[in-house]
Structures are given as C-alpha cells and as structure tokens.
mmCIF file of C-alpha atoms in Angstrom:
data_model
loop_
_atom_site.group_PDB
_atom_site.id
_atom_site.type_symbol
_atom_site.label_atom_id
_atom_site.label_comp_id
_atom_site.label_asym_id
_atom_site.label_seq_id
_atom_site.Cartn_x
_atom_site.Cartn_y
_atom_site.Cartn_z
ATOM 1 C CA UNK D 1 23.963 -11.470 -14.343
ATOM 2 C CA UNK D 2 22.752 -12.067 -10.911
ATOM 3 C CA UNK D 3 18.797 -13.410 -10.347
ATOM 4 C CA UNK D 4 16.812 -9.516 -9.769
ATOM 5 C CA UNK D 5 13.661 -8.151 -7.984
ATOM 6 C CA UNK D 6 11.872 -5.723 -9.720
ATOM 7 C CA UNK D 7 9.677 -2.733 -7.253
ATOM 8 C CA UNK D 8 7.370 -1.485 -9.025
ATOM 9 C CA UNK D 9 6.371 2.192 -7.832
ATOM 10 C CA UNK D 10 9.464 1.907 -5.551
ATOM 11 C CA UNK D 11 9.427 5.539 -4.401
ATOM 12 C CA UNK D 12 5.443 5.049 -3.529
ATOM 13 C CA UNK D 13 3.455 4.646 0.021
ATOM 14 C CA UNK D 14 4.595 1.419 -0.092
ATOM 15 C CA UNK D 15 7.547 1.053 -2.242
ATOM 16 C CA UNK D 16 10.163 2.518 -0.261
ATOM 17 C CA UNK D 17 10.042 0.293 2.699
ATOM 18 C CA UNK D 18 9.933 -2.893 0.120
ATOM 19 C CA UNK D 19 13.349 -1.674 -1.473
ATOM 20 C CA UNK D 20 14.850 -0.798 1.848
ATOM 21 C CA UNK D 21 14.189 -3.913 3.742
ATOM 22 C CA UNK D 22 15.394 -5.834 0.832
ATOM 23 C CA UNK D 23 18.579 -4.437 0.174
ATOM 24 C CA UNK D 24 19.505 -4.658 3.795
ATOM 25 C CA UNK D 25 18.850 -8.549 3.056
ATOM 26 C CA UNK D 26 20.996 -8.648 0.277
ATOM 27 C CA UNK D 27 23.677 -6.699 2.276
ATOM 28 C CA UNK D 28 23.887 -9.585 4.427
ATOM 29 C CA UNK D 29 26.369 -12.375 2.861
ATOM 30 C CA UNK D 30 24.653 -14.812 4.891
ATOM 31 C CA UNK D 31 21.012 -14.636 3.765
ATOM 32 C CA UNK D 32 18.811 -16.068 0.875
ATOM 33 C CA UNK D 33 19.006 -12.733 -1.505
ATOM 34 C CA UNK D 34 22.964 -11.883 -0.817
ATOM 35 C CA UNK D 35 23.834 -12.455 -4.706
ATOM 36 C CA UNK D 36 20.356 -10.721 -5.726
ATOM 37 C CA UNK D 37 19.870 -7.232 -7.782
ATOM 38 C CA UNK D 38 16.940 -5.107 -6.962
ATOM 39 C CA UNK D 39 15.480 -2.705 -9.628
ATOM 40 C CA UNK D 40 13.816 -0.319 -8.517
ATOM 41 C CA UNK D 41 10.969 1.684 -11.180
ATOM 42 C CA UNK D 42 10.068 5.045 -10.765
ATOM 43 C CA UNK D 43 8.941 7.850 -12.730
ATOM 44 C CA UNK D 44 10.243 10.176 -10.524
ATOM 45 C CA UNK D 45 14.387 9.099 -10.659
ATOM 46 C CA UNK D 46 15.410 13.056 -9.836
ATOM 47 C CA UNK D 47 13.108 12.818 -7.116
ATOM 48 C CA UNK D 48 14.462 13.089 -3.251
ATOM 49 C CA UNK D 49 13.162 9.252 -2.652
ATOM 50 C CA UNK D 50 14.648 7.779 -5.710
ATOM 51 C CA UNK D 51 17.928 9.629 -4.852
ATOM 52 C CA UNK D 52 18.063 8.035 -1.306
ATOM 53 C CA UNK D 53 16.679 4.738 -3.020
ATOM 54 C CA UNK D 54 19.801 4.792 -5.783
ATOM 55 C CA UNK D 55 22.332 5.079 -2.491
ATOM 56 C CA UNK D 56 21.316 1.572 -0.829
ATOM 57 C CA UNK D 57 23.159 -1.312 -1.367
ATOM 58 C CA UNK D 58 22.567 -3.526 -4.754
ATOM 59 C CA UNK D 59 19.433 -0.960 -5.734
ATOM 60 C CA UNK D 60 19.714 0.630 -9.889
ATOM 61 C CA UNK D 61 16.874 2.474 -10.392
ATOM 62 C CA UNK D 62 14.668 2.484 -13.367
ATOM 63 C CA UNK D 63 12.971 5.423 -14.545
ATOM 64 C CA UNK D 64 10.131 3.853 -16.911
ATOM 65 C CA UNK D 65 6.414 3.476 -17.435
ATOM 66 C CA UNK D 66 6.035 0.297 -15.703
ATOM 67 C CA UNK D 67 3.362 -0.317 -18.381
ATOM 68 C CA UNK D 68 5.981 0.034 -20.808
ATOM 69 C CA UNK D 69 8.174 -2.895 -19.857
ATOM 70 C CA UNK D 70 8.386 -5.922 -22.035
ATOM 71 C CA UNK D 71 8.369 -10.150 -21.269
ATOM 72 C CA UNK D 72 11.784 -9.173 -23.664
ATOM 73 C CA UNK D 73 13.451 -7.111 -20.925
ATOM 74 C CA UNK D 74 12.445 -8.999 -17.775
ATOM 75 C CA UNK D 75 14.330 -12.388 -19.243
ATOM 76 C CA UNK D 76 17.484 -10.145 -20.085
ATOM 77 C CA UNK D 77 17.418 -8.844 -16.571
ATOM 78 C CA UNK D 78 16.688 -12.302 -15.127
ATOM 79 C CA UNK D 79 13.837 -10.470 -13.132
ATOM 80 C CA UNK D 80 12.689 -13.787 -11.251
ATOM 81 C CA UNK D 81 10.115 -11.962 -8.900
ATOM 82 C CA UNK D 82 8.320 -8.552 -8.722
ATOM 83 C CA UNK D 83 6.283 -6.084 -6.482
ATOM 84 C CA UNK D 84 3.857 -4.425 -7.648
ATOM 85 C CA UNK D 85 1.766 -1.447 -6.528
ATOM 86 C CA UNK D 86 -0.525 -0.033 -9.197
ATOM 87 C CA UNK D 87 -2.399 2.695 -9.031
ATOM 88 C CA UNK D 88 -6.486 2.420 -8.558
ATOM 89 C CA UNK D 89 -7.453 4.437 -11.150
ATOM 90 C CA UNK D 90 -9.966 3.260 -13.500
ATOM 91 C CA UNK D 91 -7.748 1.987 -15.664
ATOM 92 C CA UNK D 92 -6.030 -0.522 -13.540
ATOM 93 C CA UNK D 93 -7.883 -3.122 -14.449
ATOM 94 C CA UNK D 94 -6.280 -3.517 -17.632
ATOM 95 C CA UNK D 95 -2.938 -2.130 -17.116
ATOM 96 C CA UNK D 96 -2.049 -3.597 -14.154
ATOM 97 C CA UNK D 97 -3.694 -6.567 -15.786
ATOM 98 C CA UNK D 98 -1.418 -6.325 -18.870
ATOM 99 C CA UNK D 99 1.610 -6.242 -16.666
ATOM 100 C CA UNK D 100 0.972 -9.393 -15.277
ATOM 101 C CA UNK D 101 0.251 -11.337 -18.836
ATOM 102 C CA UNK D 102 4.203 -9.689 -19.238
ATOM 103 C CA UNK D 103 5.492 -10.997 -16.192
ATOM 104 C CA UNK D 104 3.743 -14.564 -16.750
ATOM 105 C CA UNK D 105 5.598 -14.722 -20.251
ATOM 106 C CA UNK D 106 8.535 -12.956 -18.981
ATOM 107 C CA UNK D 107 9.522 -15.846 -16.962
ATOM 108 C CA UNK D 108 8.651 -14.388 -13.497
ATOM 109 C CA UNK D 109 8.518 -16.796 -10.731
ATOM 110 C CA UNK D 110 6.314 -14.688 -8.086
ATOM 111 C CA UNK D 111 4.619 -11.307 -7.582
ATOM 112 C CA UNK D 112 3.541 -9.851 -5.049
ATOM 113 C CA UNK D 113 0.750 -7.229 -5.294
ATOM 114 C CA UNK D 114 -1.095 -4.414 -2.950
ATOM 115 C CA UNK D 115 -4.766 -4.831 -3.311
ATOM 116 C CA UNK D 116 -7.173 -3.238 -0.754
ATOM 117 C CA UNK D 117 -8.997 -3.914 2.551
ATOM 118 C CA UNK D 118 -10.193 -7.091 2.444
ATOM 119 C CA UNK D 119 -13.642 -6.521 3.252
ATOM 120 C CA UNK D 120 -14.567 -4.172 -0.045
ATOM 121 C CA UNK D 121 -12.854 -6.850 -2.404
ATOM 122 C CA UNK D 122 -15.552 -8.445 -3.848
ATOM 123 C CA UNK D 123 -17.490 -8.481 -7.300
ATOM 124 C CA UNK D 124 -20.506 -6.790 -5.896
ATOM 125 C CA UNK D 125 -19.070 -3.980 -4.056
ATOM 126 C CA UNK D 126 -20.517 -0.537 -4.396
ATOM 127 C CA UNK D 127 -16.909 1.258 -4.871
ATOM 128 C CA UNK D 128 -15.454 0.449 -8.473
ATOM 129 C CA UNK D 129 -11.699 0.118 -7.402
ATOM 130 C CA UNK D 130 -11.803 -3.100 -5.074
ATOM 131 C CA UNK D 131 -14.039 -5.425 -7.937
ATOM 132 C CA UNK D 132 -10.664 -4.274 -10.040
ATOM 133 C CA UNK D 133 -8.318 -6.031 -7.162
ATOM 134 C CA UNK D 134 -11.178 -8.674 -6.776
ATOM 135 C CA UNK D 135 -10.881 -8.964 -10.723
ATOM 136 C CA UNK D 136 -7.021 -9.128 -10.859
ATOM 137 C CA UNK D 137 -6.944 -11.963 -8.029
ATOM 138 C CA UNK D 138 -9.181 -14.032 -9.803
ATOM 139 C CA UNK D 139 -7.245 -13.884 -13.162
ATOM 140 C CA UNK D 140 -3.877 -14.699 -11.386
ATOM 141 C CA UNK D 141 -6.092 -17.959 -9.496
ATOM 142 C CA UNK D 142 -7.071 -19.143 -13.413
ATOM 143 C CA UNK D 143 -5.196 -22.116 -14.768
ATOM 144 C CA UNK D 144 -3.647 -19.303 -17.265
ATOM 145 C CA UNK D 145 -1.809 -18.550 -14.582
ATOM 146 C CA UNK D 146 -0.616 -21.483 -13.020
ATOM 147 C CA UNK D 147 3.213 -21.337 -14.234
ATOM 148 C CA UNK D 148 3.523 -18.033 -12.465
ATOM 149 C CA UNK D 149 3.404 -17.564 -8.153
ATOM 150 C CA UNK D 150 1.557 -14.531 -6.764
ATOM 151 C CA UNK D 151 0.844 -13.520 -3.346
ATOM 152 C CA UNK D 152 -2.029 -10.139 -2.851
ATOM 153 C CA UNK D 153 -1.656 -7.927 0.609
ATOM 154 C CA UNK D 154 -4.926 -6.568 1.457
ATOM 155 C CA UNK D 155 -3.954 -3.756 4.100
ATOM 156 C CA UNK D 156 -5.920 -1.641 5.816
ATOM 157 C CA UNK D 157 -6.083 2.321 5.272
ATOM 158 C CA UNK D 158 -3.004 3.700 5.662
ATOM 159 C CA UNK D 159 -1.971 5.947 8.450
ATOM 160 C CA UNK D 160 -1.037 8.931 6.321
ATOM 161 C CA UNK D 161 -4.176 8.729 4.667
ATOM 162 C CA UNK D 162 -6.718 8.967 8.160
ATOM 163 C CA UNK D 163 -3.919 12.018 10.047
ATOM 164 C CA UNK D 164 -3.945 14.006 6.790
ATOM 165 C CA UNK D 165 -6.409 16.286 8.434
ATOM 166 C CA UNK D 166 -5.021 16.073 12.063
ATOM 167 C CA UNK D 167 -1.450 17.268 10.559
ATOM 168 C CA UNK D 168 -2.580 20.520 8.761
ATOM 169 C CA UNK D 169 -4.648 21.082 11.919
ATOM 170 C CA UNK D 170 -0.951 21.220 14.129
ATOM 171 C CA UNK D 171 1.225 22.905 11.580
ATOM 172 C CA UNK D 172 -1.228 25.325 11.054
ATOM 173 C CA UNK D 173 -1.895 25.813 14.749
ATOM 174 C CA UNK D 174 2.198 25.760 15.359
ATOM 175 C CA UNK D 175 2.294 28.356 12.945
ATOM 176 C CA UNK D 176 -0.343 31.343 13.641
ATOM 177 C CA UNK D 177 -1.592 29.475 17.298
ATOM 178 C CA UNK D 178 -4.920 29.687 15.955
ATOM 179 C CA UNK D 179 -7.383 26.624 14.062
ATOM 180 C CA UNK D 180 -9.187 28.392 11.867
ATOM 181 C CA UNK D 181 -10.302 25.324 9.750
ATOM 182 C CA UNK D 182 -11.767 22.140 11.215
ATOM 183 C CA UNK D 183 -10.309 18.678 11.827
ATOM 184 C CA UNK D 184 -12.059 16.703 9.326
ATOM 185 C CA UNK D 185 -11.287 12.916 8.354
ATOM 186 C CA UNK D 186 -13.126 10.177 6.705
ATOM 187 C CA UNK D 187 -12.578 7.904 10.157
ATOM 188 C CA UNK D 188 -16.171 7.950 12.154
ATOM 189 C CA UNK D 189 -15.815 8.713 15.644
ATOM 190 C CA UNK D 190 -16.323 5.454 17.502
ATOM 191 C CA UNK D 191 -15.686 2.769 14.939
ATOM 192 C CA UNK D 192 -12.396 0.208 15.662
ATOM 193 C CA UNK D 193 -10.492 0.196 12.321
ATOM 194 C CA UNK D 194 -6.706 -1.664 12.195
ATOM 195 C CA UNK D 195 -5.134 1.577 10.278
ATOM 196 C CA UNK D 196 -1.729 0.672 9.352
ATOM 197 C CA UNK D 197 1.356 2.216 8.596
ATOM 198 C CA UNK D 198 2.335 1.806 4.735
ATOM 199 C CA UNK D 199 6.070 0.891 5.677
ATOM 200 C CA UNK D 200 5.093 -1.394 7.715
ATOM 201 C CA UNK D 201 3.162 -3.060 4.303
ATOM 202 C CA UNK D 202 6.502 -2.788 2.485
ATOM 203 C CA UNK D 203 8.720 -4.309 4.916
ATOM 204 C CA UNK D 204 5.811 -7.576 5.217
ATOM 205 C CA UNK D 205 5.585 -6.947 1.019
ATOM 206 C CA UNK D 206 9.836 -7.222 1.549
ATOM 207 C CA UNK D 207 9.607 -10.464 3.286
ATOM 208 C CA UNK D 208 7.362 -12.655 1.205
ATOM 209 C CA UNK D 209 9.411 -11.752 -1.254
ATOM 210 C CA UNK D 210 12.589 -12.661 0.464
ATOM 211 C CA UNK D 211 11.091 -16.509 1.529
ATOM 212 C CA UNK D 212 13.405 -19.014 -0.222
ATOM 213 C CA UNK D 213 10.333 -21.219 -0.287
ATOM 214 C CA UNK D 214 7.550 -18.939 -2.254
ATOM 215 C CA UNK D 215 5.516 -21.923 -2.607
ATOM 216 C CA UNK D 216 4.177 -21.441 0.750
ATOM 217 C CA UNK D 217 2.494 -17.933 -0.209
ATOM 218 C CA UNK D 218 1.221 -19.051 -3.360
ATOM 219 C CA UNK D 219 -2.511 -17.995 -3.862
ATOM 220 C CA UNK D 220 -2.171 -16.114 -0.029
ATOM 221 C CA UNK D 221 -3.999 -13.314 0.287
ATOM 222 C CA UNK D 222 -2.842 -11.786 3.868
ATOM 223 C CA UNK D 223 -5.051 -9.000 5.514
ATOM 224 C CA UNK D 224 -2.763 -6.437 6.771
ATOM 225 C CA UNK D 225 -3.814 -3.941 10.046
ATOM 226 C CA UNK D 226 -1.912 -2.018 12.236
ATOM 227 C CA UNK D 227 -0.821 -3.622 15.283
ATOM 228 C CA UNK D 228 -4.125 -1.994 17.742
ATOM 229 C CA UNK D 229 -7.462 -0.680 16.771
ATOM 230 C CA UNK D 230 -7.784 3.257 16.537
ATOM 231 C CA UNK D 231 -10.813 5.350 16.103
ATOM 232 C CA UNK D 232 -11.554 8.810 15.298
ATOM 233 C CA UNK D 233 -11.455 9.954 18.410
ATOM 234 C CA UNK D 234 -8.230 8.945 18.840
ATOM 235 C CA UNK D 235 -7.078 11.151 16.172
ATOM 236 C CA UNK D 236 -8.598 14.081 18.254
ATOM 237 C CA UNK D 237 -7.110 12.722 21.394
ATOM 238 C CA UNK D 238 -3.322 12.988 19.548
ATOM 239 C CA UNK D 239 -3.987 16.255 18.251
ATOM 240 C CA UNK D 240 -5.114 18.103 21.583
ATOM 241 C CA UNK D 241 -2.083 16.361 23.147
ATOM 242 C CA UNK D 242 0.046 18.545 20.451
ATOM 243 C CA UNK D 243 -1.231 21.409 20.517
ATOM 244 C CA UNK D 244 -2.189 21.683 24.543
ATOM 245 C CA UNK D 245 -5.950 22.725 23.627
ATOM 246 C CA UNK D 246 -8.845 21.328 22.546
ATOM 247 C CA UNK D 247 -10.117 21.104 18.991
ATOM 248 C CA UNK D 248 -12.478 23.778 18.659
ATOM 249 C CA UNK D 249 -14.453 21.805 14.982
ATOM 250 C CA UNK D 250 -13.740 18.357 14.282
ATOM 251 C CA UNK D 251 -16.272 16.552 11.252
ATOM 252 C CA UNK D 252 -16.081 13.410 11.377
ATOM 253 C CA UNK D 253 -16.923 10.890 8.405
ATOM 254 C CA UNK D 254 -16.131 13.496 6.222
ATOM 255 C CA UNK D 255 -16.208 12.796 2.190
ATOM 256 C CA UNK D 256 -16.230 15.753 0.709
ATOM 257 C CA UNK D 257 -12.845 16.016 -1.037
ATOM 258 C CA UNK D 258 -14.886 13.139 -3.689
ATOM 259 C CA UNK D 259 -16.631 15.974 -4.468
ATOM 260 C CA UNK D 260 -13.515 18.139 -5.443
ATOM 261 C CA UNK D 261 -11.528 15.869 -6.666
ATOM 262 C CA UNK D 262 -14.653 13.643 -9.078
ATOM 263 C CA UNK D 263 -14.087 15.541 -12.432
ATOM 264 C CA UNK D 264 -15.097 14.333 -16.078
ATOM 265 C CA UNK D 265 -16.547 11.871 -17.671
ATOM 266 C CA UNK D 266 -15.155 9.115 -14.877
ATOM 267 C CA UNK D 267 -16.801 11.207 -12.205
ATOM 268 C CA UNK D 268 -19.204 8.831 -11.197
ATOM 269 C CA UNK D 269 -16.451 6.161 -10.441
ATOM 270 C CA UNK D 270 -14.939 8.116 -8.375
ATOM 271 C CA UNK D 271 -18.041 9.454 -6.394
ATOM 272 C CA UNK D 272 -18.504 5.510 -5.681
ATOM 273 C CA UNK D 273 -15.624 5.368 -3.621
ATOM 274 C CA UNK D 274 -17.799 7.052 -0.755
ATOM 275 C CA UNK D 275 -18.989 3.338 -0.095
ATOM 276 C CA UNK D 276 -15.224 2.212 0.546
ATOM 277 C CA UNK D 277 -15.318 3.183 3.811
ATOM 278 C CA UNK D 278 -19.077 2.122 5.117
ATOM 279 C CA UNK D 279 -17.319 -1.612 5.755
ATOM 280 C CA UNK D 280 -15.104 0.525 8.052
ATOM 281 C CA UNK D 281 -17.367 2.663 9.825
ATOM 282 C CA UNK D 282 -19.874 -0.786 10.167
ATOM 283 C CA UNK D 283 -16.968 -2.570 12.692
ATOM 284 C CA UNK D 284 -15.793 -4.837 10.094
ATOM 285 C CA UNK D 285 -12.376 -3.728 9.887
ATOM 286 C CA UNK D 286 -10.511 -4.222 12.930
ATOM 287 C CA UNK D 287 -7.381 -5.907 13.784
ATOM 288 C CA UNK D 288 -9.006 -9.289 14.495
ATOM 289 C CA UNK D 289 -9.267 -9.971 11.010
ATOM 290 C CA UNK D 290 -5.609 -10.032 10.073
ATOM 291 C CA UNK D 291 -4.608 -13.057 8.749
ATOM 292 C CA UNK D 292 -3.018 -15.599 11.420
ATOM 293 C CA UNK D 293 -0.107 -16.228 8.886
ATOM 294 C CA UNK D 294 0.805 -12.368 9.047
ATOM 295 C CA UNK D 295 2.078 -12.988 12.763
ATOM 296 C CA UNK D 296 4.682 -15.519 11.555
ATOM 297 C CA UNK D 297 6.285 -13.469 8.959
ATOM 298 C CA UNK D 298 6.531 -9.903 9.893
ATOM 299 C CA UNK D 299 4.265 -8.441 12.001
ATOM 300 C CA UNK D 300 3.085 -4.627 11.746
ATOM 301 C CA UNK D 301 4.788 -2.910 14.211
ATOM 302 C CA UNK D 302 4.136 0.921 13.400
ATOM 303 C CA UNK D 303 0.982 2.646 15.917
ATOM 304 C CA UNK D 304 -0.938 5.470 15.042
ATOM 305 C CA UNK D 305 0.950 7.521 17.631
ATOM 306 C CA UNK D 306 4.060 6.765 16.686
ATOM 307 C CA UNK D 307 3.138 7.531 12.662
ATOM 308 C CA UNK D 308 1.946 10.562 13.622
ATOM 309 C CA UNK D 309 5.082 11.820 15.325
ATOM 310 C CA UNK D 310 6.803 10.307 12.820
ATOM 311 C CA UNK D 311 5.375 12.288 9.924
ATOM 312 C CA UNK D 312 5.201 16.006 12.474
ATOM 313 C CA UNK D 313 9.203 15.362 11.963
ATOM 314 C CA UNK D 314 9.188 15.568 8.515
#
C-alpha cells in the first residue's frame, strides 16, 4: 500500500482546494507525492463536491465521522500526514483534540491544521473559539507531542464569509430590479482587513503538505491574508458596479445574525464571538502581517473582486 494523506472535511471551505492541488501533484510522475494516496473524509460522499472530489486522480473518499477514526486504521492505511479542518463549535476543543492524541499514536508524521486570525488566538481573548485554537497549538508544542510534526494556518476571514450580504443584494436585485433589504456585513466601513479566499488556504494548506522536507514547517504557524487590503466600502463599491445603481441601505458592522443563530444553553458562547471581529475593525488585520515565509511557498493569489465574480457564476 502506497504512503496516504488523509483531508479531513475535504468537501469544506477549505478542503476542496487541499484535495485538488494535491492530486494534481500526485498526477505528476515527476514530483515528491507521485506514488501517494489521498483520502479524502466527508460526511457528505453523495454530495455534488465529494462526487467531483471521487473523479480526481489518486482521491477514495471516506464517508466517516472523522472523530470516529482510530490510531488502528491510520497504520493500516499508512496515513503518514493529515489536514485537518475542524469545526469551531464548542466542542472542538476536545474533539479535535482527541483526533490529534489518534494521529500522534497512529503513527502520523505531520498535520496540518486551520486555526483562526492570528490576532484573536490567544488565552485571554473575549471570543471562546480562538483560546480553543490557542489551546490546541499549545498541546501539539508540549513534549507529548514531540514524535509527531504539525504546522497551524491562521487565515484571515474568508471571502465568502464578508460578500454573503453583497451576493443576496445582486441576485435579488437581478431578479425583481428592486433592493428591498439592506446590504449588511460584519466588515466596518473604513477598516483595512487582508480577507482571503478559502481556496487559496487549501492550495497553501496543499503545499506544506506536499514539502519533502516537513521539518522546515514544524511548529510554523503562517498568517494567511488575501493578496491586498479591502474594506467595507469596497464591498459597496463591487456591488453598485453590478447592479449599475447605488445601494439604497448598507449597515455596516452588522452582528445581528449572533442573535438568531445563539440558541440554548451554549448561547452565551456564541454571543462572544461579537468580539472576533473588534481586532479587525481596530486595523490589526491587514495584509502586512502575513507571515514572510507565506511568500516563498504559495502565495494567495485570489482578490476580493475576482471571488466575488467568481461566486455570481455559481
């Protein structure tokens, strides 16, 4: 059986772009990963994605509880590295935690994980989520740890994420000519934030794991942005472009789906997540803080612009 990377929520945000760019590596007889297997896990294997995912070269797709898999089945697949991108639910402490303890006695060499911008991770921070990625980076830095490699991507907000709002706004306005709801996002209007394309995190994601010499991103954790700085008015400025008017209501900083969505007994976990994005709207999260190393393996490449035409295609 031939050495295998495992992509763990392959059909995600991120995912996709990690199992793409890889098996185009392993198509090639001439690079590093040419005799390599790539599994990827979803729990979605009927799903569109996973469909166009099981047609690439040297992907099998898995459709399993990633929580669910055993040290026991990664040494009979010879998994020798992993990506992982848990969820950031308030449980992900310990189950994304729990995976790694698998991989670490499963005989994985590296992982590579998504974590979050890299100015909320920190024990302190107001939002629960980022002390879980601050939590899971300092176990894998522990001396437990030391037989196992792991690299953490701390990228930006996602494009998809900041024009959710600005693409309702144009189908909606392609389809009766009218806007009769406002253009609301959680971006402030003058504040420089590196938003960045999630493929563009799975292809870098695709080529740490791809380095013949891991060694080199042991411990690494790379801030990820987009390749320019974008503000909320710049997500009004592509919208009026599309639809030929202006925007008659836009609301900027807006946080009120927290209130919609922030149900239960975990409700005030997710209320705290209205603090995520204060680093953002204070300046501290432009593209001058991506890591210098980022440049030499695979820049971002993906603007805002082109995202957004990207995902009006769809």
């Amino acid at each position: 059986m031939a050495p295998t990377i495992l992509i763990i929520g392959a059909t995600g945000n991120t995912g996709r772009s990690v199992v793409s760019t890889l098996s185009e590596f392993t198509h090639n007889p001439n690079h590093y990963l040419a005799s390599h297997r790539l599994i990827a896990q979803t729990r979605t294997a009927t799903s569109d994605a996973a469909k166009q995912l099981a047609s690439l070269p040297n992907v099998s797709i898995l459709d399993q509880n990633w929580i669910d898999i055993t040290s026991d089945w990664l040494r009979s697949n010879e998994v020798t590295k992993v990506f992982i991108a848990a969820h950031t639910g308030p449980t992900a402490f310990s189950e994304e935690s729990h995976f790694h303890v698998t991989a670490l006695n499963g005989g994985v060499k590296h992982v590579v994980r998504i974590s979050t911008t890299a100015a909320n991770v920190r024990p302190g921070f107001r939002a629960y989520y980022p002390r879980t990625h601050w939590a899971i980076e300092a176990m894998l830095a522990s001396e437990d740890f030391k037989g196992m490699m792991w690299t953490s991507l701390q990228p930006n907000v996602f494009t998809n994420f900041i024009l959710a709002g600005a693409l309702a706004v144009v189908k909606e306005f392609r389809e009766t000519g009218k806007q009769s709801m406002p253009l609301s996002m959680i971006s402030s209007k003058d504040a420089r934030v590196g938003v960045i394309d999630p493929k563009d995190v799975g292809a870098f994601a695709a080529y740490v794991l791809a380095d013949e010499n891991p060694e080199v991103h042991n411990g690494k954790k790379y801030v990820l942005n987009g390749p320019k700085d974008v503000t909320g008015q710049d997500v009004v400025d592509l919208v009026e472009k599309e639809i030929g008017v202006p925007v008659e209501n836009v609301v900027f900083k807006d946080l009120s789906f927290l209130e919609q969505v922030a149900q239960g007994p975990q409700k005030v976990l997710t209320l705290s997540i209205k603090y995520a994005v204060e680093t953002a709207w204070e300046g501290k999260c432009g593209v001058d803080t991506t890591s210098k190393e980022v440049f030499g393996i695979r820049a971002p490449k993906t603007t805002l612009a082109q995202a957004f035409q990207e995902a009006l295609e769809e």
